[in-house]
């Protein structure tokens, strides 16, 4: 269960349904069998299941309907393999045909790890000159120096705290003080995206040489590490601890489901928030490169970018979006954005996480 599923389930609303299929792209063909219309046929777009699983609130169905209106000779079919991006890495390693044209939801950590596992890139370089909305992307969210992964939204890692129990910490140092002893819940950086983002944030703040010392201080002050975001947020909601690593859009959900806002306060340590952009990319060797590029550009359009905050509860990745008032009022953007570059992560990410796990998880 992901963050949206968990919150929807626990705060009270509906669920449901997904789509998927296999097979290659198809289009209008001549008697010789060649495709004549590059914007016709079926576009297979892979993503993580929560992106499409609840038609009333998740983006998938809305995006499919709007894309097919824009390209009436095209059909968008979602694929949600159980292993998500790893499914395609394994197929590539095995020399098996990739059964999709686009992947939606790759983050910087995943891109670095995918590249480290493969001799040839899983994704094509996107011809950005063909993206009419490319210049609208916020510069600090462009995480792939080779323009294979194009950001379409982002979250910001922050602390969510219960204002009826503790005051919001202002700095990383505050978390080491007696005032915040036994207050913090953190996800396991080995298998949790927000947990890994918080670890990377501490590395950016303390430096590669001192981040483990900082973590020792956190653990000595009673921080608790649980498996994933669902586990930590459940513990937070149950009142086990008054503070949890989460996203700065937490109040959007709290407002939407009439929760007590005192229990959903946001703290940006050192006036920072760690950015967690999500990207989309064309699979190398796609049979529908033009339609795939058209889809990427569609995702960056002002209309889609304005809808992403509503349906994915993430910040848009562009400057021309107009999120609704509910989002702009309750989603908090940090004064300063922190993110490691691809070059920072390349060759270092796994080592940082392993060293953290040896000290924090294994003791």
PDB file of C-alpha atoms in Angstrom, residues 72-357:
ATOM      1  CA  UNK A  72      -7.807  10.393 -31.314  1.00  0.00           C
ATOM      2  CA  UNK A  73      -6.021   7.763 -33.397  1.00  0.00           C
ATOM      3  CA  UNK A  74      -3.961   6.627 -30.422  1.00  0.00           C
ATOM      4  CA  UNK A  75      -4.770   4.383 -27.470  1.00  0.00           C
ATOM      5  CA  UNK A  76      -2.902   4.610 -24.176  1.00  0.00           C
ATOM      6  CA  UNK A  77      -2.612   1.377 -22.235  1.00  0.00           C
ATOM      7  CA  UNK A  78      -1.092   1.313 -18.770  1.00  0.00           C
ATOM      8  CA  UNK A  79       1.219  -1.467 -17.617  1.00  0.00           C
ATOM      9  CA  UNK A  80       1.938  -2.058 -13.934  1.00  0.00           C
ATOM     10  CA  UNK A  81       4.448  -4.900 -13.537  1.00  0.00           C
ATOM     11  CA  UNK A  82       4.744  -6.122  -9.968  1.00  0.00           C
ATOM     12  CA  UNK A  83       8.454  -5.360  -9.809  1.00  0.00           C
ATOM     13  CA  UNK A  84       7.927  -1.951 -11.405  1.00  0.00           C
ATOM     14  CA  UNK A  85      11.157  -0.689 -12.998  1.00  0.00           C
ATOM     15  CA  UNK A  86      13.094  -3.816 -11.989  1.00  0.00           C
ATOM     16  CA  UNK A  87      10.832  -5.805 -14.329  1.00  0.00           C
ATOM     17  CA  UNK A  88      12.330  -4.004 -17.305  1.00  0.00           C
ATOM     18  CA  UNK A  89      15.892  -4.134 -15.984  1.00  0.00           C
ATOM     19  CA  UNK A  90      15.577  -7.905 -15.730  1.00  0.00           C
ATOM     20  CA  UNK A  91      14.171  -8.171 -19.261  1.00  0.00           C
ATOM     21  CA  UNK A  92      17.001  -6.044 -20.580  1.00  0.00           C
ATOM     22  CA  UNK A  93      19.589  -8.168 -18.773  1.00  0.00           C
ATOM     23  CA  UNK A  94      17.995 -11.310 -20.194  1.00  0.00           C
ATOM     24  CA  UNK A  95      17.928  -9.920 -23.720  1.00  0.00           C
ATOM     25  CA  UNK A  96      14.129 -10.060 -23.815  1.00  0.00           C
ATOM     26  CA  UNK A  97      12.102  -7.469 -25.725  1.00  0.00           C
ATOM     27  CA  UNK A  98      10.857  -4.551 -23.632  1.00  0.00           C
ATOM     28  CA  UNK A  99       7.061  -4.649 -23.819  1.00  0.00           C
ATOM     29  CA  UNK A 100       6.463  -0.955 -23.199  1.00  0.00           C
ATOM     30  CA  UNK A 101       7.203   2.392 -24.813  1.00  0.00           C
ATOM     31  CA  UNK A 102       7.386   4.782 -21.831  1.00  0.00           C
ATOM     32  CA  UNK A 103       8.005   4.506 -18.109  1.00  0.00           C
ATOM     33  CA  UNK A 104       6.410   7.018 -15.744  1.00  0.00           C
ATOM     34  CA  UNK A 105       7.772   7.392 -12.216  1.00  0.00           C
ATOM     35  CA  UNK A 106      11.532   6.858 -12.352  1.00  0.00           C
ATOM     36  CA  UNK A 107      13.341   8.855  -9.665  1.00  0.00           C
ATOM     37  CA  UNK A 108      17.013   9.912  -9.516  1.00  0.00           C
ATOM     38  CA  UNK A 109      18.044   7.033  -7.237  1.00  0.00           C
ATOM     39  CA  UNK A 110      16.419   4.476  -9.502  1.00  0.00           C
ATOM     40  CA  UNK A 111      17.986   5.932 -12.636  1.00  0.00           C
ATOM     41  CA  UNK A 112      21.462   5.712 -11.111  1.00  0.00           C
ATOM     42  CA  UNK A 113      20.875   2.128 -10.013  1.00  0.00           C
ATOM     43  CA  UNK A 114      19.426   1.096 -13.390  1.00  0.00           C
ATOM     44  CA  UNK A 115      22.427   2.534 -15.194  1.00  0.00           C
ATOM     45  CA  UNK A 116      24.789   0.691 -12.845  1.00  0.00           C
ATOM     46  CA  UNK A 117      23.109  -2.639 -13.635  1.00  0.00           C
ATOM     47  CA  UNK A 118      23.099  -2.413 -17.425  1.00  0.00           C
ATOM     48  CA  UNK A 119      25.766  -2.094 -20.099  1.00  0.00           C
ATOM     49  CA  UNK A 120      23.382  -0.285 -22.444  1.00  0.00           C
ATOM     50  CA  UNK A 121      20.905   2.334 -21.324  1.00  0.00           C
ATOM     51  CA  UNK A 122      17.361   1.176 -20.651  1.00  0.00           C
ATOM     52  CA  UNK A 123      16.109   4.530 -21.934  1.00  0.00           C
ATOM     53  CA  UNK A 124      16.609   6.640 -25.045  1.00  0.00           C
ATOM     54  CA  UNK A 125      17.794  10.220 -25.009  1.00  0.00           C
ATOM     55  CA  UNK A 126      14.673  12.332 -25.485  1.00  0.00           C
ATOM     56  CA  UNK A 127      14.793  14.777 -28.419  1.00  0.00           C
ATOM     57  CA  UNK A 128      14.023  17.750 -26.203  1.00  0.00           C
ATOM     58  CA  UNK A 129      13.693  20.060 -29.214  1.00  0.00           C
ATOM     59  CA  UNK A 130      10.456  18.166 -29.909  1.00  0.00           C
ATOM     60  CA  UNK A 131       9.082  18.958 -26.447  1.00  0.00           C
ATOM     61  CA  UNK A 132       7.245  22.255 -26.738  1.00  0.00           C
ATOM     62  CA  UNK A 133       6.936  22.429 -22.936  1.00  0.00           C
ATOM     63  CA  UNK A 134      10.524  21.481 -22.118  1.00  0.00           C
ATOM     64  CA  UNK A 135      11.634  25.015 -21.230  1.00  0.00           C
ATOM     65  CA  UNK A 136       8.899  25.230 -18.582  1.00  0.00           C
ATOM     66  CA  UNK A 137      10.576  22.545 -16.431  1.00  0.00           C
ATOM     67  CA  UNK A 138      12.093  23.929 -13.246  1.00  0.00           C
ATOM     68  CA  UNK A 139      15.859  23.837 -13.602  1.00  0.00           C
ATOM     69  CA  UNK A 140      16.599  22.371 -10.168  1.00  0.00           C
ATOM     70  CA  UNK A 141      14.430  19.320 -10.911  1.00  0.00           C
ATOM     71  CA  UNK A 142      16.306  18.232 -14.062  1.00  0.00           C
ATOM     72  CA  UNK A 143      18.068  15.221 -12.587  1.00  0.00           C
ATOM     73  CA  UNK A 144      19.263  13.340 -15.672  1.00  0.00           C
ATOM     74  CA  UNK A 145      22.258  15.022 -17.351  1.00  0.00           C
ATOM     75  CA  UNK A 146      21.585  12.946 -20.484  1.00  0.00           C
ATOM     76  CA  UNK A 147      17.916  13.986 -20.824  1.00  0.00           C
ATOM     77  CA  UNK A 148      16.584  10.444 -20.840  1.00  0.00           C
ATOM     78  CA  UNK A 149      14.364  10.986 -17.779  1.00  0.00           C
ATOM     79  CA  UNK A 150      12.206  14.118 -17.925  1.00  0.00           C
ATOM     80  CA  UNK A 151      10.744  15.293 -14.577  1.00  0.00           C
ATOM     81  CA  UNK A 152       6.971  15.688 -14.430  1.00  0.00           C
ATOM     82  CA  UNK A 153       6.355  16.233 -10.698  1.00  0.00           C
ATOM     83  CA  UNK A 154       8.136  16.375  -7.372  1.00  0.00           C
ATOM     84  CA  UNK A 155       7.635  16.025  -3.646  1.00  0.00           C
ATOM     85  CA  UNK A 156       9.667  17.539  -0.835  1.00  0.00           C
ATOM     86  CA  UNK A 157      10.713  15.550   2.206  1.00  0.00           C
ATOM     87  CA  UNK A 158      10.009  17.303   5.501  1.00  0.00           C
ATOM     88  CA  UNK A 159       8.979  16.421   9.018  1.00  0.00           C
ATOM     89  CA  UNK A 160       5.304  16.127   9.951  1.00  0.00           C
ATOM     90  CA  UNK A 161       4.673  16.727  13.642  1.00  0.00           C
ATOM     91  CA  UNK A 162       1.882  16.872  16.195  1.00  0.00           C
ATOM     92  CA  UNK A 163       1.797  20.440  17.441  1.00  0.00           C
ATOM     93  CA  UNK A 164      -0.198  19.381  20.507  1.00  0.00           C
ATOM     94  CA  UNK A 165       2.781  17.333  21.711  1.00  0.00           C
ATOM     95  CA  UNK A 166       5.982  18.977  20.439  1.00  0.00           C
ATOM     96  CA  UNK A 167       7.090  22.229  18.902  1.00  0.00           C
ATOM     97  CA  UNK A 168       8.418  21.956  15.388  1.00  0.00           C
ATOM     98  CA  UNK A 169      12.202  21.544  15.242  1.00  0.00           C
ATOM     99  CA  UNK A 170      13.990  24.263  13.295  1.00  0.00           C
ATOM    100  CA  UNK A 171      17.330  22.580  12.583  1.00  0.00           C
ATOM    101  CA  UNK A 172      18.991  19.199  12.210  1.00  0.00           C
ATOM    102  CA  UNK A 173      20.842  19.958  15.451  1.00  0.00           C
ATOM    103  CA  UNK A 174      17.519  20.338  17.266  1.00  0.00           C
ATOM    104  CA  UNK A 175      16.778  16.654  16.670  1.00  0.00           C
ATOM    105  CA  UNK A 176      19.781  15.752  18.829  1.00  0.00           C
ATOM    106  CA  UNK A 177      18.561  17.679  21.868  1.00  0.00           C
ATOM    107  CA  UNK A 178      16.686  16.432  24.926  1.00  0.00           C
ATOM    108  CA  UNK A 179      13.542  18.245  23.776  1.00  0.00           C
ATOM    109  CA  UNK A 180      13.256  15.825  20.857  1.00  0.00           C
ATOM    110  CA  UNK A 181      14.300  12.643  22.603  1.00  0.00           C
ATOM    111  CA  UNK A 182      12.109   9.674  21.595  1.00  0.00           C
ATOM    112  CA  UNK A 183      10.009  11.714  19.169  1.00  0.00           C
ATOM    113  CA  UNK A 184      11.101  10.845  15.622  1.00  0.00           C
ATOM    114  CA  UNK A 185       9.972   8.062  13.285  1.00  0.00           C
ATOM    115  CA  UNK A 186      12.135   7.369  10.209  1.00  0.00           C
ATOM    116  CA  UNK A 187      11.783   4.888   7.341  1.00  0.00           C
ATOM    117  CA  UNK A 188      14.402   2.294   6.441  1.00  0.00           C
ATOM    118  CA  UNK A 189      16.572   3.849   3.726  1.00  0.00           C
ATOM    119  CA  UNK A 190      17.221   0.444   2.198  1.00  0.00           C
ATOM    120  CA  UNK A 191      13.667  -0.040   0.942  1.00  0.00           C
ATOM    121  CA  UNK A 192      11.781   3.215   1.375  1.00  0.00           C
ATOM    122  CA  UNK A 193      11.939   6.181  -1.017  1.00  0.00           C
ATOM    123  CA  UNK A 194      11.227   8.829   1.648  1.00  0.00           C
ATOM    124  CA  UNK A 195      13.591   7.053   4.048  1.00  0.00           C
ATOM    125  CA  UNK A 196      16.382   7.117   1.475  1.00  0.00           C
ATOM    126  CA  UNK A 197      15.603  10.742   0.644  1.00  0.00           C
ATOM    127  CA  UNK A 198      15.906  11.687   4.320  1.00  0.00           C
ATOM    128  CA  UNK A 199      19.242   9.866   4.492  1.00  0.00           C
ATOM    129  CA  UNK A 200      20.443  11.754   1.401  1.00  0.00           C
ATOM    130  CA  UNK A 201      19.254  14.993   2.966  1.00  0.00           C
ATOM    131  CA  UNK A 202      21.381  14.323   6.056  1.00  0.00           C
ATOM    132  CA  UNK A 203      24.379  13.565   3.821  1.00  0.00           C
ATOM    133  CA  UNK A 204      23.854  16.863   2.010  1.00  0.00           C
ATOM    134  CA  UNK A 205      23.588  18.635   5.354  1.00  0.00           C
ATOM    135  CA  UNK A 206      26.440  16.966   7.259  1.00  0.00           C
ATOM    136  CA  UNK A 207      28.695  15.829   4.464  1.00  0.00           C
ATOM    137  CA  UNK A 208      29.865  12.392   3.435  1.00  0.00           C
ATOM    138  CA  UNK A 209      32.388  12.230   6.266  1.00  0.00           C
ATOM    139  CA  UNK A 210      30.046  13.114   9.121  1.00  0.00           C
ATOM    140  CA  UNK A 211      26.580  11.871   8.247  1.00  0.00           C
ATOM    141  CA  UNK A 212      27.017   8.562  10.088  1.00  0.00           C
ATOM    142  CA  UNK A 213      28.054  10.441  13.227  1.00  0.00           C
ATOM    143  CA  UNK A 214      24.876  12.499  12.924  1.00  0.00           C
ATOM    144  CA  UNK A 215      22.791   9.352  12.572  1.00  0.00           C
ATOM    145  CA  UNK A 216      24.441   7.877  15.642  1.00  0.00           C
ATOM    146  CA  UNK A 217      23.281  10.987  17.458  1.00  0.00           C
ATOM    147  CA  UNK A 218      19.742  10.533  16.188  1.00  0.00           C
ATOM    148  CA  UNK A 219      19.639   6.918  17.317  1.00  0.00           C
ATOM    149  CA  UNK A 220      21.169   7.772  20.688  1.00  0.00           C
ATOM    150  CA  UNK A 221      18.378  10.326  21.089  1.00  0.00           C
ATOM    151  CA  UNK A 222      15.718   7.691  20.544  1.00  0.00           C
ATOM    152  CA  UNK A 223      14.846   7.943  16.839  1.00  0.00           C
ATOM    153  CA  UNK A 224      12.961   4.863  15.624  1.00  0.00           C
ATOM    154  CA  UNK A 225      13.498   3.274  12.212  1.00  0.00           C
ATOM    155  CA  UNK A 226      10.596   1.268  10.774  1.00  0.00           C
ATOM    156  CA  UNK A 227      10.313  -0.537   7.461  1.00  0.00           C
ATOM    157  CA  UNK A 228       8.517   1.857   5.157  1.00  0.00           C
ATOM    158  CA  UNK A 229       6.370   4.957   4.977  1.00  0.00           C
ATOM    159  CA  UNK A 230       3.136   3.103   5.751  1.00  0.00           C
ATOM    160  CA  UNK A 231       4.598   1.601   8.908  1.00  0.00           C
ATOM    161  CA  UNK A 232       5.964   4.896  10.178  1.00  0.00           C
ATOM    162  CA  UNK A 233       2.816   6.855   9.368  1.00  0.00           C
ATOM    163  CA  UNK A 234       0.639   4.243  11.044  1.00  0.00           C
ATOM    164  CA  UNK A 235       2.789   4.516  14.160  1.00  0.00           C
ATOM    165  CA  UNK A 236       2.533   8.299  13.952  1.00  0.00           C
ATOM    166  CA  UNK A 237      -1.245   8.238  13.601  1.00  0.00           C
ATOM    167  CA  UNK A 238      -1.463   5.829  16.524  1.00  0.00           C
ATOM    168  CA  UNK A 239       0.364   8.348  18.663  1.00  0.00           C
ATOM    169  CA  UNK A 240       3.450   6.176  19.181  1.00  0.00           C
ATOM    170  CA  UNK A 241       5.690   9.141  18.323  1.00  0.00           C
ATOM    171  CA  UNK A 242       4.772  12.786  17.608  1.00  0.00           C
ATOM    172  CA  UNK A 243       6.985  13.293  14.566  1.00  0.00           C
ATOM    173  CA  UNK A 244       7.577  11.423  11.292  1.00  0.00           C
ATOM    174  CA  UNK A 245       9.597  11.860   8.118  1.00  0.00           C
ATOM    175  CA  UNK A 246       7.069  12.461   5.348  1.00  0.00           C
ATOM    176  CA  UNK A 247       6.076  14.823   2.558  1.00  0.00           C
ATOM    177  CA  UNK A 248       5.356  18.529   2.748  1.00  0.00           C
ATOM    178  CA  UNK A 249       1.998  17.951   1.017  1.00  0.00           C
ATOM    179  CA  UNK A 250       0.674  16.145   4.106  1.00  0.00           C
ATOM    180  CA  UNK A 251      -1.789  18.929   4.928  1.00  0.00           C
ATOM    181  CA  UNK A 252      -3.494  18.557   1.531  1.00  0.00           C
ATOM    182  CA  UNK A 253      -4.680  15.111   2.625  1.00  0.00           C
ATOM    183  CA  UNK A 254      -5.415  16.324   6.138  1.00  0.00           C
ATOM    184  CA  UNK A 255      -7.636  19.097   4.815  1.00  0.00           C
ATOM    185  CA  UNK A 256      -9.283  16.851   2.229  1.00  0.00           C
ATOM    186  CA  UNK A 257     -10.309  14.322   4.891  1.00  0.00           C
ATOM    187  CA  UNK A 258     -11.122  16.777   7.703  1.00  0.00           C
ATOM    188  CA  UNK A 259      -8.246  15.811   9.943  1.00  0.00           C
ATOM    189  CA  UNK A 260      -7.053  17.885  12.894  1.00  0.00           C
ATOM    190  CA  UNK A 261      -4.526  20.236  11.352  1.00  0.00           C
ATOM    191  CA  UNK A 262      -2.603  20.514  14.636  1.00  0.00           C
ATOM    192  CA  UNK A 263      -1.487  16.938  14.051  1.00  0.00           C
ATOM    193  CA  UNK A 264      -0.231  17.676  10.558  1.00  0.00           C
ATOM    194  CA  UNK A 265       2.239  20.517  10.977  1.00  0.00           C
ATOM    195  CA  UNK A 266       5.228  20.765   8.640  1.00  0.00           C
ATOM    196  CA  UNK A 267       8.846  21.433   9.659  1.00  0.00           C
ATOM    197  CA  UNK A 268      11.639  22.193   7.202  1.00  0.00           C
ATOM    198  CA  UNK A 269      14.957  21.574   8.961  1.00  0.00           C
ATOM    199  CA  UNK A 270      17.421  24.406   8.334  1.00  0.00           C
ATOM    200  CA  UNK A 271      14.737  25.910   6.059  1.00  0.00           C
ATOM    201  CA  UNK A 272      15.365  23.093   3.596  1.00  0.00           C
ATOM    202  CA  UNK A 273      13.379  20.308   1.982  1.00  0.00           C
ATOM    203  CA  UNK A 274      14.798  17.383   0.004  1.00  0.00           C
ATOM    204  CA  UNK A 275      13.316  17.213  -3.510  1.00  0.00           C
ATOM    205  CA  UNK A 276      12.047  13.854  -4.787  1.00  0.00           C
ATOM    206  CA  UNK A 277      11.284  14.440  -8.476  1.00  0.00           C
ATOM    207  CA  UNK A 278       9.631  11.761 -10.565  1.00  0.00           C
ATOM    208  CA  UNK A 279      10.592  11.427 -14.210  1.00  0.00           C
ATOM    209  CA  UNK A 280       9.275   9.789 -17.350  1.00  0.00           C
ATOM    210  CA  UNK A 281      11.393   8.211 -20.053  1.00  0.00           C
ATOM    211  CA  UNK A 282      11.165   6.442 -23.430  1.00  0.00           C
ATOM    212  CA  UNK A 283      12.389   2.887 -23.495  1.00  0.00           C
ATOM    213  CA  UNK A 284      15.288   2.367 -25.890  1.00  0.00           C
ATOM    214  CA  UNK A 285      14.075   0.650 -29.031  1.00  0.00           C
ATOM    215  CA  UNK A 286      10.425   1.669 -28.710  1.00  0.00           C
ATOM    216  CA  UNK A 287       8.442   1.111 -31.893  1.00  0.00           C
ATOM    217  CA  UNK A 288       6.510   4.321 -31.289  1.00  0.00           C
ATOM    218  CA  UNK A 289       9.152   7.010 -30.646  1.00  0.00           C
ATOM    219  CA  UNK A 290       7.092   9.925 -32.002  1.00  0.00           C
ATOM    220  CA  UNK A 291       3.970   8.971 -30.070  1.00  0.00           C
ATOM    221  CA  UNK A 292       6.064   8.403 -26.953  1.00  0.00           C
ATOM    222  CA  UNK A 293       7.639  11.840 -27.291  1.00  0.00           C
ATOM    223  CA  UNK A 294       4.195  13.350 -27.853  1.00  0.00           C
ATOM    224  CA  UNK A 295       3.069  11.725 -24.602  1.00  0.00           C
ATOM    225  CA  UNK A 296       6.002  13.192 -22.677  1.00  0.00           C
ATOM    226  CA  UNK A 297       5.177  16.646 -24.041  1.00  0.00           C
ATOM    227  CA  UNK A 298       1.504  16.146 -23.181  1.00  0.00           C
ATOM    228  CA  UNK A 299       2.491  15.326 -19.588  1.00  0.00           C
ATOM    229  CA  UNK A 300       4.380  18.622 -19.399  1.00  0.00           C
ATOM    230  CA  UNK A 301       1.453  20.681 -20.720  1.00  0.00           C
ATOM    231  CA  UNK A 302      -0.019  23.312 -18.435  1.00  0.00           C
ATOM    232  CA  UNK A 303      -3.300  21.388 -18.233  1.00  0.00           C
ATOM    233  CA  UNK A 304      -1.734  18.120 -17.055  1.00  0.00           C
ATOM    234  CA  UNK A 305       0.737  19.870 -14.796  1.00  0.00           C
ATOM    235  CA  UNK A 306      -2.154  21.709 -13.132  1.00  0.00           C
ATOM    236  CA  UNK A 307      -3.991  18.409 -12.578  1.00  0.00           C
ATOM    237  CA  UNK A 308      -1.012  16.496 -11.134  1.00  0.00           C
ATOM    238  CA  UNK A 309      -1.274  18.303  -7.756  1.00  0.00           C
ATOM    239  CA  UNK A 310      -4.939  17.291  -7.532  1.00  0.00           C
ATOM    240  CA  UNK A 311      -4.558  13.637  -8.465  1.00  0.00           C
ATOM    241  CA  UNK A 312      -1.003  12.759  -7.425  1.00  0.00           C
ATOM    242  CA  UNK A 313      -0.733  15.301  -4.563  1.00  0.00           C
ATOM    243  CA  UNK A 314       2.718  16.258  -5.780  1.00  0.00           C
ATOM    244  CA  UNK A 315       4.109  19.592  -6.926  1.00  0.00           C
ATOM    245  CA  UNK A 316       4.182  20.136 -10.696  1.00  0.00           C
ATOM    246  CA  UNK A 317       7.627  20.120 -12.293  1.00  0.00           C
ATOM    247  CA  UNK A 318       6.957  23.155 -14.451  1.00  0.00           C
ATOM    248  CA  UNK A 319       6.536  26.869 -13.986  1.00  0.00           C
ATOM    249  CA  UNK A 320       3.379  27.215 -16.096  1.00  0.00           C
ATOM    250  CA  UNK A 321       1.067  25.050 -13.984  1.00  0.00           C
ATOM    251  CA  UNK A 322      -1.833  26.524 -12.029  1.00  0.00           C
ATOM    252  CA  UNK A 323      -2.630  24.186  -9.126  1.00  0.00           C
ATOM    253  CA  UNK A 324      -6.019  24.668  -7.424  1.00  0.00           C
ATOM    254  CA  UNK A 325      -6.419  26.720  -4.280  1.00  0.00           C
ATOM    255  CA  UNK A 326      -6.711  23.675  -2.024  1.00  0.00           C
ATOM    256  CA  UNK A 327      -3.242  22.600  -3.071  1.00  0.00           C
ATOM    257  CA  UNK A 328      -1.520  25.981  -2.985  1.00  0.00           C
ATOM    258  CA  UNK A 329      -2.959  26.682   0.479  1.00  0.00           C
ATOM    259  CA  UNK A 330      -1.957  23.403   2.124  1.00  0.00           C
ATOM    260  CA  UNK A 331       1.070  22.129   0.184  1.00  0.00           C
ATOM    261  CA  UNK A 332       4.250  23.634   1.597  1.00  0.00           C
ATOM    262  CA  UNK A 333       7.261  24.369  -0.575  1.00  0.00           C
ATOM    263  CA  UNK A 334      10.578  24.625   1.332  1.00  0.00           C
ATOM    264  CA  UNK A 335      12.479  27.914   1.321  1.00  0.00           C
ATOM    265  CA  UNK A 336      15.501  26.039  -0.039  1.00  0.00           C
ATOM    266  CA  UNK A 337      15.495  22.902  -2.172  1.00  0.00           C
ATOM    267  CA  UNK A 338      18.164  20.250  -1.611  1.00  0.00           C
ATOM    268  CA  UNK A 339      18.877  17.410  -4.030  1.00  0.00           C
ATOM    269  CA  UNK A 340      21.925  15.381  -4.962  1.00  0.00           C
ATOM    270  CA  UNK A 341      22.888  15.471  -8.617  1.00  0.00           C
ATOM    271  CA  UNK A 342      23.185  12.361 -10.751  1.00  0.00           C
ATOM    272  CA  UNK A 343      26.962  12.720 -10.517  1.00  0.00           C
ATOM    273  CA  UNK A 344      26.751  12.899  -6.708  1.00  0.00           C
ATOM    274  CA  UNK A 345      24.794   9.671  -6.559  1.00  0.00           C
ATOM    275  CA  UNK A 346      26.642   7.761  -9.266  1.00  0.00           C
ATOM    276  CA  UNK A 347      29.089   5.398  -7.634  1.00  0.00           C
ATOM    277  CA  UNK A 348      28.179   6.578  -4.113  1.00  0.00           C
ATOM    278  CA  UNK A 349      24.499   5.837  -3.478  1.00  0.00           C
ATOM    279  CA  UNK A 350      24.747   2.130  -2.699  1.00  0.00           C
ATOM    280  CA  UNK A 351      27.806   2.654  -0.501  1.00  0.00           C
ATOM    281  CA  UNK A 352      26.091   5.381   1.503  1.00  0.00           C
ATOM    282  CA  UNK A 353      23.010   3.231   2.064  1.00  0.00           C
ATOM    283  CA  UNK A 354      25.041   0.141   2.960  1.00  0.00           C
ATOM    284  CA  UNK A 355      27.158   2.050   5.474  1.00  0.00           C
ATOM    285  CA  UNK A 356      23.987   3.538   6.985  1.00  0.00           C
ATOM    286  CA  UNK A 357      22.367   0.101   7.224  1.00  0.00           C
TER     287      UNK A 357
END
